Structure formats: C-alpha cells, structure tokens
Amino acid sequence: DGVSKTYYNNPMWPGEAHSLKVENVLYKEKSKYQEVLVFESSAYGKVLVLDGIVQLTDKDEFVYQEMIAHLPLCSILSPKNVLVVGGGDGGVLREISRHGSVERIDICEIDQMVIDVSKRFFPDLAIGFEDPRVRLHVGDAVEFLRNTPEGMYDAIIVDSSDPVGPAQELVEKPFFETIAKALRPGGVLCNMAESMWLHTHLIQDMISICRQTFKGSVHYAWTNVPTYPSGVIGFLLCSTDGPPVNFLNPINPIEKVKGALKFRRELRFYNSEMHTAVFALPSFLKREVPLL
Ligand code: AAT
C-alpha cells in the first residue's frame, strides 16, 4: 500500500518505520520547503512531523531540547551570545532562556510555517519565542552564517532536520567552516548528530570534518528519545581554538545557573550527572568510528 511504500523507503532508515497511532490529524500543509503535519497521537500527545519524519512529541520533546541546549551552555562560563540554527518550534529557545548570563539569542529558521504551527499547537515550546532576548531571522542558515561577523557567538546550537531536505548543506564542510568563524575563540558548537544505530557513516563524516575545522576539542554524546528512529539521538560538541573547553565536566553546572525568567518549568532530564554520562560510548561505536 501507499503508506508502507513511503515510510519504509525513507533514505535515512531504509527498511524500517516506527508507528504511532493517529487519533486526529490537526494540520497538514505543504510549505515552500517541506510537508508540515501535526497530529494527536494516543500515546505521545501532539506530534510534529516534517516530510514524514517525527521532529518532536509532547511527551518526549524535553529530552532533546534540554540536552542540545545545556550540553554546550554548561560547558563554558557565562555564555552571552547564542545562535540557534533551525529549531523553529522554540523548544531550544525555551531551554536557553534558563541561562541568566545570556544577553542575546539569535535564531535562524528557514520555514515560517514551522514557527506558526508551533505557536498554534505547541505553546509549551513556542513560549521560547516570548523571551525578549530572542531575535528571529527567517531564512536559510547557510546564507545567515555567511553574513555573520567573525567571533560573534559564544555558542551555536544546530537544531536542524535530517540531511534529506532543506538541511542538506548543514552537514557539509563549508557550513562547519562558517560556524567556526562565527564563534569566538574557545566558543562551542552543539550539533544534532543522528543515531549510532543508523548513521555511523554520517557520524564518521561529520566528525572528520569537525576535527579539521575545530581546533579545540571534538566529542560525541548521545541520549535516548523514544520517538526518534532507533530511539537514540547523538550530539556533536566542538570548540574553536582558544581557551580549552572540557566538555566532559560542566564548568557552568546547571544547578548553579541563575535563571532569568519565571515561566520556566523544572528540568525533566538534564542535570550535571547526565551531562557527564552521555559522553560514554559503546565499544562498537568506538571501533566503527575510530576518530572518536
Ligand atoms: N526541535 C525540533 C527538532 C528538529 S527541528 C529542525 C528544524 O530545522 C525545522 O524546523 C526545519 O525547518 C529547520 N531547518 C532545516 N533546514 C534548515 C536550514 N537550511 N536553515 C534553517 N533552518 C533549517 C530536528 C529534529 C531532528 C530529528 C532527528 N531524526
């Protein structure tokens, strides 16, 4: 049938599909860049899907958003200028807003429809846009970073989709080079870096590019998100030449971070013990990706 043909042929994970029972389709439109779908599931609350790929669900979104934001921001002292690439749902903004030291949060999301849909269906995530430190730029991050002044950011968080649609260029070397330039010396990048069960080659490629591009340190971390394919998602943490960054032990522990806004609810996943734990890697991954 049409459904299995479509879903079992996703080039990111051929031969497998994960399913959630749909209670109710709430939104389905084609934007300029992708198909945007929101449905109510019976087990995970509302689900945001882009081009057939689950981006987040009400029930487990906090794992990914907390990790991708706090791993880099807790690895440097008093981060001030932060850039988010992608992340149009606002969840990563919500997490960054917990850091009282941050003065400016730029976000570059390509698809206005993702932002609008999040504001309408995912208010707990879109609340991130209400932080007055946030400046929204709607456009392609490749272009945005080409025009970013050198050394502008303390941290850049790449919360982008899988490299099959508008995010294709976001895993290529020229993009990482513009990121390294946009970071200050000793600045940090945290990049969504796929699953060790599905994408060891992609991980290997990204790490080898990043080792050439970032002269500080390069580390891989991973965590579990039940609704992402294989239930696992990774992060690549890199720092630029300059004051050394030791990602493995948070120098700016979240437990001591002074918050800025009162609408935040408690953290549900990230803490300093998790921070250290997620850098431990299984033996098969160390063998298959020798650069780790
Ligand atoms: N926090 C939800 C998780 C995401 S969202 C990824 C976002 O990146 C999408 O809103 C998409 O529109 C945006 N995006 C894609 N390409 C670009 C680009 N070139 N410039 C700016 N924004 C872009 C990621 C979930 C990961 C799923 C893992 N399987």
PDB file of C-alpha atoms and ligand atoms in Angstrom:
ATOM      1  CA  ASP A   1       0.000   0.000   0.000  1.00  0.00           C
ATOM      2  CA  GLY A   2       0.989   3.646  -0.400  1.00  0.00           C
ATOM      3  CA  VAL A   3       1.812   4.099   3.254  1.00  0.00           C
ATOM      4  CA  SER A   4       4.377   1.349   3.632  1.00  0.00           C
ATOM      5  CA  LYS A   5       5.961   2.241   0.279  1.00  0.00           C
ATOM      6  CA  THR A   6       6.503   5.782   1.500  1.00  0.00           C
ATOM      7  CA  TYR A   7       7.591   5.095   5.016  1.00  0.00           C
ATOM      8  CA  TYR A   8       9.819   2.030   4.565  1.00  0.00           C
ATOM      9  CA  ASN A   9      11.741   3.815   1.820  1.00  0.00           C
ATOM     10  CA  ASN A  10      12.971   6.797   3.795  1.00  0.00           C
ATOM     11  CA  PRO A  11      16.636   7.105   2.717  1.00  0.00           C
ATOM     12  CA  MET A  12      17.625   7.909   6.299  1.00  0.00           C
ATOM     13  CA  TRP A  13      16.438   4.495   7.567  1.00  0.00           C
ATOM     14  CA  PRO A  14      15.537   2.160   4.707  1.00  0.00           C
ATOM     15  CA  GLY A  15      13.584  -0.936   5.691  1.00  0.00           C
ATOM     16  CA  GLU A  16      12.208   0.344   8.953  1.00  0.00           C
ATOM     17  CA  ALA A  17       9.352   2.517  10.073  1.00  0.00           C
ATOM     18  CA  HIS A  18       8.134   3.403  13.511  1.00  0.00           C
ATOM     19  CA  SER A  19       4.494   3.979  14.149  1.00  0.00           C
ATOM     20  CA  LEU A  20       2.290   5.978  16.457  1.00  0.00           C
ATOM     21  CA  LYS A  21      -1.461   5.619  16.479  1.00  0.00           C
ATOM     22  CA  VAL A  22      -3.087   8.716  14.986  1.00  0.00           C
ATOM     23  CA  GLU A  23      -6.147   9.905  16.878  1.00  0.00           C
ATOM     24  CA  ASN A  24      -6.706  13.044  14.903  1.00  0.00           C
ATOM     25  CA  VAL A  25      -4.900  14.966  12.161  1.00  0.00           C
ATOM     26  CA  LEU A  26      -4.756  18.593  13.306  1.00  0.00           C
ATOM     27  CA  TYR A  27      -2.810  20.213  10.461  1.00  0.00           C
ATOM     28  CA  LYS A  28      -1.366  19.170   7.118  1.00  0.00           C
ATOM     29  CA  GLU A  29       0.073  21.693   4.639  1.00  0.00           C
ATOM     30  CA  LYS A  30       2.928  21.947   2.200  1.00  0.00           C
ATOM     31  CA  SER A  31       5.227  24.862   2.951  1.00  0.00           C
ATOM     32  CA  LYS A  32       7.785  26.195   0.493  1.00  0.00           C
ATOM     33  CA  TYR A  33      10.311  23.717   1.939  1.00  0.00           C
ATOM     34  CA  GLN A  34       8.548  20.664   3.327  1.00  0.00           C
ATOM     35  CA  GLU A  35       5.322  18.963   4.284  1.00  0.00           C
ATOM     36  CA  VAL A  36       4.237  20.034   7.758  1.00  0.00           C
ATOM     37  CA  LEU A  37       1.975  17.663   9.679  1.00  0.00           C
ATOM     38  CA  VAL A  38       0.630  17.847  13.223  1.00  0.00           C
ATOM     39  CA  PHE A  39      -1.427  15.037  14.682  1.00  0.00           C
ATOM     40  CA  GLU A  40      -2.774  13.987  18.030  1.00  0.00           C
ATOM     41  CA  SER A  41      -1.382  10.555  18.920  1.00  0.00           C
ATOM     42  CA  SER A  42      -2.861   8.278  21.529  1.00  0.00           C
ATOM     43  CA  ALA A  43       0.435   7.576  23.311  1.00  0.00           C
ATOM     44  CA  TYR A  44       2.693  10.657  22.907  1.00  0.00           C
ATOM     45  CA  GLY A  45       0.347  13.653  22.752  1.00  0.00           C
ATOM     46  CA  LYS A  46       0.679  16.009  19.790  1.00  0.00           C
ATOM     47  CA  VAL A  47       3.353  15.164  17.211  1.00  0.00           C
ATOM     48  CA  LEU A  48       5.145  17.455  14.729  1.00  0.00           C
ATOM     49  CA  VAL A  49       6.225  15.722  11.514  1.00  0.00           C
ATOM     50  CA  LEU A  50       8.242  17.283   8.666  1.00  0.00           C
ATOM     51  CA  ASP A  51       8.426  15.369   5.373  1.00  0.00           C
ATOM     52  CA  GLY A  52       7.322  12.193   7.130  1.00  0.00           C
ATOM     53  CA  ILE A  53       9.958  12.461   9.894  1.00  0.00           C
ATOM     54  CA  VAL A  54       8.967  12.954  13.540  1.00  0.00           C
ATOM     55  CA  GLN A  55      10.571  16.130  14.893  1.00  0.00           C
ATOM     56  CA  LEU A  56       9.032  16.166  18.354  1.00  0.00           C
ATOM     57  CA  THR A  57       6.188  14.947  20.502  1.00  0.00           C
ATOM     58  CA  ASP A  58       4.598  16.484  23.602  1.00  0.00           C
ATOM     59  CA  LYS A  59       5.686  13.543  25.727  1.00  0.00           C
ATOM     60  CA  ASP A  60       9.407  13.269  24.991  1.00  0.00           C
ATOM     61  CA  GLU A  61      10.485  16.630  23.436  1.00  0.00           C
ATOM     62  CA  PHE A  62      12.173  17.769  26.633  1.00  0.00           C
ATOM     63  CA  VAL A  63      14.972  15.208  26.379  1.00  0.00           C
ATOM     64  CA  TYR A  64      16.310  16.512  23.080  1.00  0.00           C
ATOM     65  CA  GLN A  65      15.741  20.220  23.775  1.00  0.00           C
ATOM     66  CA  GLU A  66      17.349  20.130  27.214  1.00  0.00           C
ATOM     67  CA  MET A  67      20.359  18.155  26.069  1.00  0.00           C
ATOM     68  CA  ILE A  68      21.112  20.098  22.886  1.00  0.00           C
ATOM     69  CA  ALA A  69      20.927  23.402  24.804  1.00  0.00           C
ATOM     70  CA  HIS A  70      22.567  22.678  28.144  1.00  0.00           C
ATOM     71  CA  LEU A  71      25.428  20.441  26.970  1.00  0.00           C
ATOM     72  CA  PRO A  72      27.106  23.418  25.227  1.00  0.00           C
ATOM     73  CA  LEU A  73      25.905  26.218  27.526  1.00  0.00           C
ATOM     74  CA  CYS A  74      27.050  24.439  30.686  1.00  0.00           C
ATOM     75  CA  SER A  75      30.460  23.752  29.144  1.00  0.00           C
ATOM     76  CA  ILE A  76      31.514  27.429  29.096  1.00  0.00           C
ATOM     77  CA  LEU A  77      31.435  30.192  31.705  1.00  0.00           C
ATOM     78  CA  SER A  78      28.670  32.798  31.401  1.00  0.00           C
ATOM     79  CA  PRO A  79      27.594  32.373  27.774  1.00  0.00           C
ATOM     80  CA  LYS A  80      26.282  35.679  26.386  1.00  0.00           C
ATOM     81  CA  ASN A  81      25.614  35.459  22.646  1.00  0.00           C
ATOM     82  CA  VAL A  82      23.953  32.314  21.356  1.00  0.00           C
ATOM     83  CA  LEU A  83      22.749  31.297  17.882  1.00  0.00           C
ATOM     84  CA  VAL A  84      20.194  28.588  17.151  1.00  0.00           C
ATOM     85  CA  VAL A  85      20.067  27.108  13.649  1.00  0.00           C
ATOM     86  CA  GLY A  86      16.678  25.551  12.827  1.00  0.00           C
ATOM     87  CA  GLY A  87      14.657  24.942  15.985  1.00  0.00           C
ATOM     88  CA  GLY A  88      11.614  26.866  14.724  1.00  0.00           C
ATOM     89  CA  ASP A  89       9.400  25.142  17.292  1.00  0.00           C
ATOM     90  CA  GLY A  90      11.017  27.289  20.009  1.00  0.00           C
ATOM     91  CA  GLY A  91      11.880  24.450  22.392  1.00  0.00           C
ATOM     92  CA  VAL A  92      15.617  25.109  22.315  1.00  0.00           C
ATOM     93  CA  LEU A  93      14.961  28.823  22.910  1.00  0.00           C
ATOM     94  CA  ARG A  94      12.939  27.878  25.986  1.00  0.00           C
ATOM     95  CA  GLU A  95      15.933  25.969  27.352  1.00  0.00           C
ATOM     96  CA  ILE A  96      18.487  28.692  26.540  1.00  0.00           C
ATOM     97  CA  SER A  97      16.278  31.174  28.348  1.00  0.00           C
ATOM     98  CA  ARG A  98      17.075  29.424  31.638  1.00  0.00           C
ATOM     99  CA  HIS A  99      20.578  30.926  31.437  1.00  0.00           C
ATOM    100  CA  GLY A 100      20.577  34.330  33.071  1.00  0.00           C
ATOM    101  CA  SER A 101      24.032  35.187  31.672  1.00  0.00           C
ATOM    102  CA  VAL A 102      22.723  35.090  28.090  1.00  0.00           C
ATOM    103  CA  GLU A 103      22.131  38.531  26.580  1.00  0.00           C
ATOM    104  CA  ARG A 104      21.232  37.726  23.004  1.00  0.00           C
ATOM    105  CA  ILE A 105      19.608  34.708  21.381  1.00  0.00           C
ATOM    106  CA  ASP A 106      19.531  34.717  17.586  1.00  0.00           C
ATOM    107  CA  ILE A 107      17.554  32.048  15.795  1.00  0.00           C
ATOM    108  CA  CYS A 108      17.668  31.304  12.082  1.00  0.00           C
ATOM    109  CA  GLU A 109      14.849  29.029  10.949  1.00  0.00           C
ATOM    110  CA  ILE A 110      14.138  28.534   7.264  1.00  0.00           C
ATOM    111  CA  ASP A 111      10.418  27.773   7.468  1.00  0.00           C
ATOM    112  CA  GLN A 112       7.917  30.311   8.820  1.00  0.00           C
ATOM    113  CA  MET A 113       5.235  27.618   8.763  1.00  0.00           C
ATOM    114  CA  VAL A 114       7.078  25.611  11.464  1.00  0.00           C
ATOM    115  CA  ILE A 115       7.083  28.686  13.709  1.00  0.00           C
ATOM    116  CA  ASP A 116       3.390  29.416  13.129  1.00  0.00           C
ATOM    117  CA  VAL A 117       2.381  25.801  13.660  1.00  0.00           C
ATOM    118  CA  SER A 118       4.351  25.611  16.887  1.00  0.00           C
ATOM    119  CA  LYS A 119       2.739  28.782  18.218  1.00  0.00           C
ATOM    120  CA  ARG A 120      -0.660  27.287  17.460  1.00  0.00           C
ATOM    121  CA  PHE A 121      -0.220  23.660  18.576  1.00  0.00           C
ATOM    122  CA  PHE A 122       2.841  23.551  20.848  1.00  0.00           C
ATOM    123  CA  PRO A 123       2.551  26.517  23.222  1.00  0.00           C
ATOM    124  CA  ASP A 124       4.884  24.859  25.764  1.00  0.00           C
ATOM    125  CA  LEU A 125       7.658  25.013  23.181  1.00  0.00           C
ATOM    126  CA  ALA A 126       6.767  28.234  21.369  1.00  0.00           C
ATOM    127  CA  ILE A 127       6.917  30.000  24.728  1.00  0.00           C
ATOM    128  CA  GLY A 128      10.651  30.190  23.970  1.00  0.00           C
ATOM    129  CA  PHE A 129       9.900  32.985  21.463  1.00  0.00           C
ATOM    130  CA  GLU A 130       8.493  35.180  24.236  1.00  0.00           C
ATOM    131  CA  ASP A 131      11.919  35.754  25.757  1.00  0.00           C
ATOM    132  CA  PRO A 132      12.833  39.383  24.921  1.00  0.00           C
ATOM    133  CA  ARG A 133      16.448  38.355  24.248  1.00  0.00           C
ATOM    134  CA  VAL A 134      15.306  36.355  21.183  1.00  0.00           C
ATOM    135  CA  ARG A 135      15.770  37.782  17.680  1.00  0.00           C
ATOM    136  CA  LEU A 136      14.130  35.760  14.947  1.00  0.00           C
ATOM    137  CA  HIS A 137      15.607  35.525  11.459  1.00  0.00           C
ATOM    138  CA  VAL A 138      13.555  33.590   8.934  1.00  0.00           C
ATOM    139  CA  GLY A 139      15.877  32.279   6.252  1.00  0.00           C
ATOM    140  CA  ASP A 140      18.457  29.720   5.235  1.00  0.00           C
ATOM    141  CA  ALA A 141      21.112  29.272   7.903  1.00  0.00           C
ATOM    142  CA  VAL A 142      23.795  28.748   5.266  1.00  0.00           C
ATOM    143  CA  GLU A 143      23.176  32.263   3.994  1.00  0.00           C
ATOM    144  CA  PHE A 144      22.775  33.702   7.510  1.00  0.00           C
ATOM    145  CA  LEU A 145      26.132  32.360   8.663  1.00  0.00           C
ATOM    146  CA  ARG A 146      27.901  33.638   5.557  1.00  0.00           C
ATOM    147  CA  ASN A 147      26.880  37.147   6.662  1.00  0.00           C
ATOM    148  CA  THR A 148      27.654  36.732  10.381  1.00  0.00           C
ATOM    149  CA  PRO A 149      30.539  38.831  11.762  1.00  0.00           C
ATOM    150  CA  GLU A 150      33.550  36.785  12.869  1.00  0.00           C
ATOM    151  CA  GLY A 151      33.737  35.759  16.514  1.00  0.00           C
ATOM    152  CA  MET A 152      30.172  36.883  17.222  1.00  0.00           C
ATOM    153  CA  TYR A 153      28.879  33.937  19.269  1.00  0.00           C
ATOM    154  CA  ASP A 154      29.890  32.100  22.438  1.00  0.00           C
ATOM    155  CA  ALA A 155      27.760  29.128  21.434  1.00  0.00           C
ATOM    156  CA  ILE A 156      25.964  27.886  18.322  1.00  0.00           C
ATOM    157  CA  ILE A 157      23.312  25.183  18.526  1.00  0.00           C
ATOM    158  CA  VAL A 158      22.397  23.421  15.309  1.00  0.00           C
ATOM    159  CA  ASP A 159      18.920  22.001  15.828  1.00  0.00           C
ATOM    160  CA  SER A 160      18.309  21.077  12.232  1.00  0.00           C
ATOM    161  CA  SER A 161      16.399  18.338  10.492  1.00  0.00           C
ATOM    162  CA  ASP A 162      17.914  15.240   8.911  1.00  0.00           C
ATOM    163  CA  PRO A 163      20.034  15.979   5.833  1.00  0.00           C
ATOM    164  CA  VAL A 164      17.471  14.955   3.223  1.00  0.00           C
ATOM    165  CA  GLY A 165      15.523  18.204   2.667  1.00  0.00           C
ATOM    166  CA  PRO A 166      16.399  21.857   3.359  1.00  0.00           C
ATOM    167  CA  ALA A 167      19.088  20.742   5.847  1.00  0.00           C
ATOM    168  CA  GLN A 168      21.262  19.010   3.229  1.00  0.00           C
ATOM    169  CA  GLU A 169      24.037  21.596   3.283  1.00  0.00           C
ATOM    170  CA  LEU A 170      24.118  21.696   7.073  1.00  0.00           C
ATOM    171  CA  VAL A 171      26.307  18.599   7.272  1.00  0.00           C
ATOM    172  CA  GLU A 172      28.869  19.761   4.711  1.00  0.00           C
ATOM    173  CA  LYS A 173      32.308  21.229   5.355  1.00  0.00           C
ATOM    174  CA  PRO A 174      31.693  24.812   4.144  1.00  0.00           C
ATOM    175  CA  PHE A 175      28.848  25.117   6.644  1.00  0.00           C
ATOM    176  CA  PHE A 176      31.009  23.973   9.560  1.00  0.00           C
ATOM    177  CA  GLU A 177      33.695  26.412   8.451  1.00  0.00           C
ATOM    178  CA  THR A 178      31.276  29.328   8.633  1.00  0.00           C
ATOM    179  CA  ILE A 179      30.219  28.159  12.088  1.00  0.00           C
ATOM    180  CA  ALA A 180      33.807  28.013  13.325  1.00  0.00           C
ATOM    181  CA  LYS A 181      34.351  31.565  12.021  1.00  0.00           C
ATOM    182  CA  ALA A 182      31.189  32.852  13.684  1.00  0.00           C
ATOM    183  CA  LEU A 183      32.339  31.530  17.076  1.00  0.00           C
ATOM    184  CA  ARG A 184      34.704  33.402  19.370  1.00  0.00           C
ATOM    185  CA  PRO A 185      37.988  31.696  20.350  1.00  0.00           C
ATOM    186  CA  GLY A 186      37.040  28.923  22.788  1.00  0.00           C
ATOM    187  CA  GLY A 187      33.415  29.094  21.614  1.00  0.00           C
ATOM    188  CA  VAL A 188      31.291  25.960  21.337  1.00  0.00           C
ATOM    189  CA  LEU A 189      29.100  24.197  18.793  1.00  0.00           C
ATOM    190  CA  CYS A 190      26.460  21.586  19.597  1.00  0.00           C
ATOM    191  CA  ASN A 191      25.138  19.881  16.508  1.00  0.00           C
ATOM    192  CA  MET A 192      22.379  17.304  16.172  1.00  0.00           C
ATOM    193  CA  ALA A 193      24.312  14.210  15.081  1.00  0.00           C
ATOM    194  CA  GLU A 194      21.948  11.367  14.260  1.00  0.00           C
ATOM    195  CA  SER A 195      21.835   7.826  15.612  1.00  0.00           C
ATOM    196  CA  MET A 196      24.715   5.417  16.136  1.00  0.00           C
ATOM    197  CA  TRP A 197      22.363   2.565  15.145  1.00  0.00           C
ATOM    198  CA  LEU A 198      21.565   4.022  11.744  1.00  0.00           C
ATOM    199  CA  HIS A 199      24.222   6.508  10.700  1.00  0.00           C
ATOM    200  CA  THR A 200      27.746   5.569  11.722  1.00  0.00           C
ATOM    201  CA  HIS A 201      28.998   6.729   8.313  1.00  0.00           C
ATOM    202  CA  LEU A 202      27.334  10.102   8.639  1.00  0.00           C
ATOM    203  CA  ILE A 203      28.697  10.440  12.170  1.00  0.00           C
ATOM    204  CA  GLN A 204      32.166   9.487  10.944  1.00  0.00           C
ATOM    205  CA  ASP A 205      31.972  12.080   8.137  1.00  0.00           C
ATOM    206  CA  MET A 206      30.790  14.836  10.459  1.00  0.00           C
ATOM    207  CA  ILE A 207      33.489  14.053  12.998  1.00  0.00           C
ATOM    208  CA  SER A 208      36.237  14.035  10.436  1.00  0.00           C
ATOM    209  CA  ILE A 209      35.046  17.395   9.030  1.00  0.00           C
ATOM    210  CA  CYS A 210      34.801  18.835  12.539  1.00  0.00           C
ATOM    211  CA  ARG A 211      38.243  17.579  13.555  1.00  0.00           C
ATOM    212  CA  GLN A 212      39.679  19.511  10.607  1.00  0.00           C
ATOM    213  CA  THR A 213      37.592  22.598  11.250  1.00  0.00           C
ATOM    214  CA  PHE A 214      37.524  22.963  15.033  1.00  0.00           C
ATOM    215  CA  LYS A 215      40.962  23.216  16.572  1.00  0.00           C
ATOM    216  CA  GLY A 216      39.774  22.848  20.172  1.00  0.00           C
ATOM    217  CA  SER A 217      38.055  19.610  21.133  1.00  0.00           C
ATOM    218  CA  VAL A 218      35.517  17.388  19.376  1.00  0.00           C
ATOM    219  CA  HIS A 219      33.297  14.966  21.316  1.00  0.00           C
ATOM    220  CA  TYR A 220      30.260  12.819  20.630  1.00  0.00           C
ATOM    221  CA  ALA A 221      27.410  12.464  23.118  1.00  0.00           C
ATOM    222  CA  TRP A 222      24.142  10.557  22.859  1.00  0.00           C
ATOM    223  CA  THR A 223      20.856  10.135  24.589  1.00  0.00           C
ATOM    224  CA  ASN A 224      17.538   8.415  24.149  1.00  0.00           C
ATOM    225  CA  VAL A 225      14.447   9.945  22.587  1.00  0.00           C
ATOM    226  CA  PRO A 226      11.765   7.253  22.254  1.00  0.00           C
ATOM    227  CA  THR A 227      10.121   8.725  19.134  1.00  0.00           C
ATOM    228  CA  TYR A 228      13.278   9.256  17.067  1.00  0.00           C
ATOM    229  CA  PRO A 229      14.229   6.369  14.754  1.00  0.00           C
ATOM    230  CA  SER A 230      16.096   3.713  16.792  1.00  0.00           C
ATOM    231  CA  GLY A 231      15.186   5.654  19.946  1.00  0.00           C
ATOM    232  CA  VAL A 232      18.600   7.278  20.081  1.00  0.00           C
ATOM    233  CA  ILE A 233      19.972  10.650  19.043  1.00  0.00           C
ATOM    234  CA  GLY A 234      23.527  11.986  19.116  1.00  0.00           C
ATOM    235  CA  PHE A 235      25.167  15.362  19.505  1.00  0.00           C
ATOM    236  CA  LEU A 236      28.492  16.579  18.269  1.00  0.00           C
ATOM    237  CA  LEU A 237      30.248  19.020  20.578  1.00  0.00           C
ATOM    238  CA  CYS A 238      33.118  21.059  19.191  1.00  0.00           C
ATOM    239  CA  SER A 239      35.144  24.017  20.370  1.00  0.00           C
ATOM    240  CA  THR A 240      37.251  26.520  18.474  1.00  0.00           C
ATOM    241  CA  ASP A 241      40.890  27.347  19.057  1.00  0.00           C
ATOM    242  CA  GLY A 242      41.295  29.386  22.244  1.00  0.00           C
ATOM    243  CA  PRO A 243      40.747  28.776  25.941  1.00  0.00           C
ATOM    244  CA  PRO A 244      40.337  24.978  26.135  1.00  0.00           C
ATOM    245  CA  VAL A 245      36.853  23.585  26.737  1.00  0.00           C
ATOM    246  CA  ASN A 246      36.446  20.379  28.713  1.00  0.00           C
ATOM    247  CA  PHE A 247      33.017  19.197  27.625  1.00  0.00           C
ATOM    248  CA  LEU A 248      33.045  16.145  29.861  1.00  0.00           C
ATOM    249  CA  ASN A 249      32.712  18.036  33.136  1.00  0.00           C
ATOM    250  CA  PRO A 250      30.377  21.050  33.114  1.00  0.00           C
ATOM    251  CA  ILE A 251      32.288  24.117  34.262  1.00  0.00           C
ATOM    252  CA  ASN A 252      28.997  26.050  34.425  1.00  0.00           C
ATOM    253  CA  PRO A 253      26.797  23.489  36.222  1.00  0.00           C
ATOM    254  CA  ILE A 254      23.069  23.950  35.661  1.00  0.00           C
ATOM    255  CA  GLU A 255      22.346  23.567  39.359  1.00  0.00           C
ATOM    256  CA  LYS A 256      24.158  26.876  39.930  1.00  0.00           C
ATOM    257  CA  VAL A 257      22.943  28.726  36.841  1.00  0.00           C
ATOM    258  CA  LYS A 258      20.982  31.857  37.705  1.00  0.00           C
ATOM    259  CA  GLY A 259      17.732  31.821  35.765  1.00  0.00           C
ATOM    260  CA  ALA A 260      16.188  34.797  34.057  1.00  0.00           C
ATOM    261  CA  LEU A 261      12.515  34.108  33.503  1.00  0.00           C
ATOM    262  CA  LYS A 262       9.800  32.816  35.744  1.00  0.00           C
ATOM    263  CA  PHE A 263       7.660  30.947  33.205  1.00  0.00           C
ATOM    264  CA  ARG A 264      10.105  28.063  33.108  1.00  0.00           C
ATOM    265  CA  ARG A 265       9.054  24.690  34.451  1.00  0.00           C
ATOM    266  CA  GLU A 266      11.572  22.384  36.094  1.00  0.00           C
ATOM    267  CA  LEU A 267      14.127  20.495  34.042  1.00  0.00           C
ATOM    268  CA  ARG A 268      12.940  16.974  33.382  1.00  0.00           C
ATOM    269  CA  PHE A 269      16.032  15.237  32.002  1.00  0.00           C
ATOM    270  CA  TYR A 270      19.261  17.204  32.054  1.00  0.00           C
ATOM    271  CA  ASN A 271      21.432  17.504  35.158  1.00  0.00           C
ATOM    272  CA  SER A 272      25.184  17.532  35.737  1.00  0.00           C
ATOM    273  CA  GLU A 273      25.355  13.753  36.185  1.00  0.00           C
ATOM    274  CA  MET A 274      23.587  13.196  32.858  1.00  0.00           C
ATOM    275  CA  HIS A 275      25.965  15.681  31.250  1.00  0.00           C
ATOM    276  CA  THR A 276      28.996  13.612  32.182  1.00  0.00           C
ATOM    277  CA  ALA A 277      27.296  10.268  31.497  1.00  0.00           C
ATOM    278  CA  VAL A 278      26.268  10.947  27.894  1.00  0.00           C
ATOM    279  CA  PHE A 279      29.850  11.118  26.656  1.00  0.00           C
ATOM    280  CA  ALA A 280      30.450   7.440  27.481  1.00  0.00           C
ATOM    281  CA  LEU A 281      30.409   5.482  24.220  1.00  0.00           C
ATOM    282  CA  PRO A 282      29.649   1.825  23.443  1.00  0.00           C
ATOM    283  CA  SER A 283      32.569  -0.288  22.210  1.00  0.00           C
ATOM    284  CA  PHE A 284      31.077  -0.924  18.758  1.00  0.00           C
ATOM    285  CA  LEU A 285      30.833   2.812  18.122  1.00  0.00           C
ATOM    286  CA  LYS A 286      34.430   3.406  19.200  1.00  0.00           C
ATOM    287  CA  ARG A 287      35.539   0.689  16.782  1.00  0.00           C
ATOM    288  CA  GLU A 288      33.370   1.813  13.861  1.00  0.00           C
ATOM    289  CA  VAL A 289      34.188   5.492  14.270  1.00  0.00           C
ATOM    290  CA  PRO A 290      37.895   5.379  15.108  1.00  0.00           C
ATOM    291  CA  LEU A 291      38.109   9.183  15.198  1.00  0.00           C
ATOM    292  CA  LEU A 292      36.183   9.082  18.465  1.00  0.00           C
TER     293      LEU A 292
HETATM  294  N1  AAT B   1      13.442  20.807  17.916  1.00  0.00           N
HETATM  295  C1  AAT B   1      12.838  20.018  16.887  1.00  0.00           C
HETATM  296  C2  AAT B   1      13.768  19.257  16.148  1.00  0.00           C
HETATM  297  C3  AAT B   1      14.188  19.446  14.923  1.00  0.00           C
HETATM  298  S1  AAT B   1      13.597  20.767  14.061  1.00  0.00           S
HETATM  299  C4  AAT B   1      14.620  21.133  12.717  1.00  0.00           C
HETATM  300  C5  AAT B   1      14.271  22.491  12.079  1.00  0.00           C
HETATM  301  O1  AAT B   1      15.342  22.850  11.198  1.00  0.00           O
HETATM  302  C6  AAT B   1      12.989  22.527  11.227  1.00  0.00           C
HETATM  303  O2  AAT B   1      12.121  23.477  11.756  1.00  0.00           O
HETATM  304  C7  AAT B   1      13.481  22.927   9.820  1.00  0.00           C
HETATM  305  O3  AAT B   1      12.572  23.760   9.132  1.00  0.00           O
HETATM  306  C8  AAT B   1      14.785  23.645  10.149  1.00  0.00           C
HETATM  307  N2  AAT B   1      15.762  23.727   9.045  1.00  0.00           N
HETATM  308  C9  AAT B   1      16.053  22.776   8.134  1.00  0.00           C
HETATM  309  N3  AAT B   1      16.964  23.223   7.255  1.00  0.00           N
HETATM  310  C10 AAT B   1      17.266  24.500   7.602  1.00  0.00           C
HETATM  311  C11 AAT B   1      18.145  25.500   7.062  1.00  0.00           C
HETATM  312  N4  AAT B   1      18.877  25.264   5.965  1.00  0.00           N
HETATM  313  N5  AAT B   1      18.215  26.698   7.700  1.00  0.00           N
HETATM  314  C12 AAT B   1      17.475  26.941   8.808  1.00  0.00           C
HETATM  315  N6  AAT B   1      16.626  26.046   9.341  1.00  0.00           N
HETATM  316  C13 AAT B   1      16.515  24.833   8.759  1.00  0.00           C
HETATM  317  C14 AAT B   1      15.169  18.439  14.432  1.00  0.00           C
HETATM  318  C15 AAT B   1      14.741  17.039  14.725  1.00  0.00           C
HETATM  319  C16 AAT B   1      15.784  16.003  14.430  1.00  0.00           C
HETATM  320  C17 AAT B   1      15.162  14.687  14.009  1.00  0.00           C
HETATM  321  C18 AAT B   1      16.120  13.548  14.113  1.00  0.00           C
HETATM  322  N7  AAT B   1      15.704  12.406  13.322  1.00  0.00           N
END
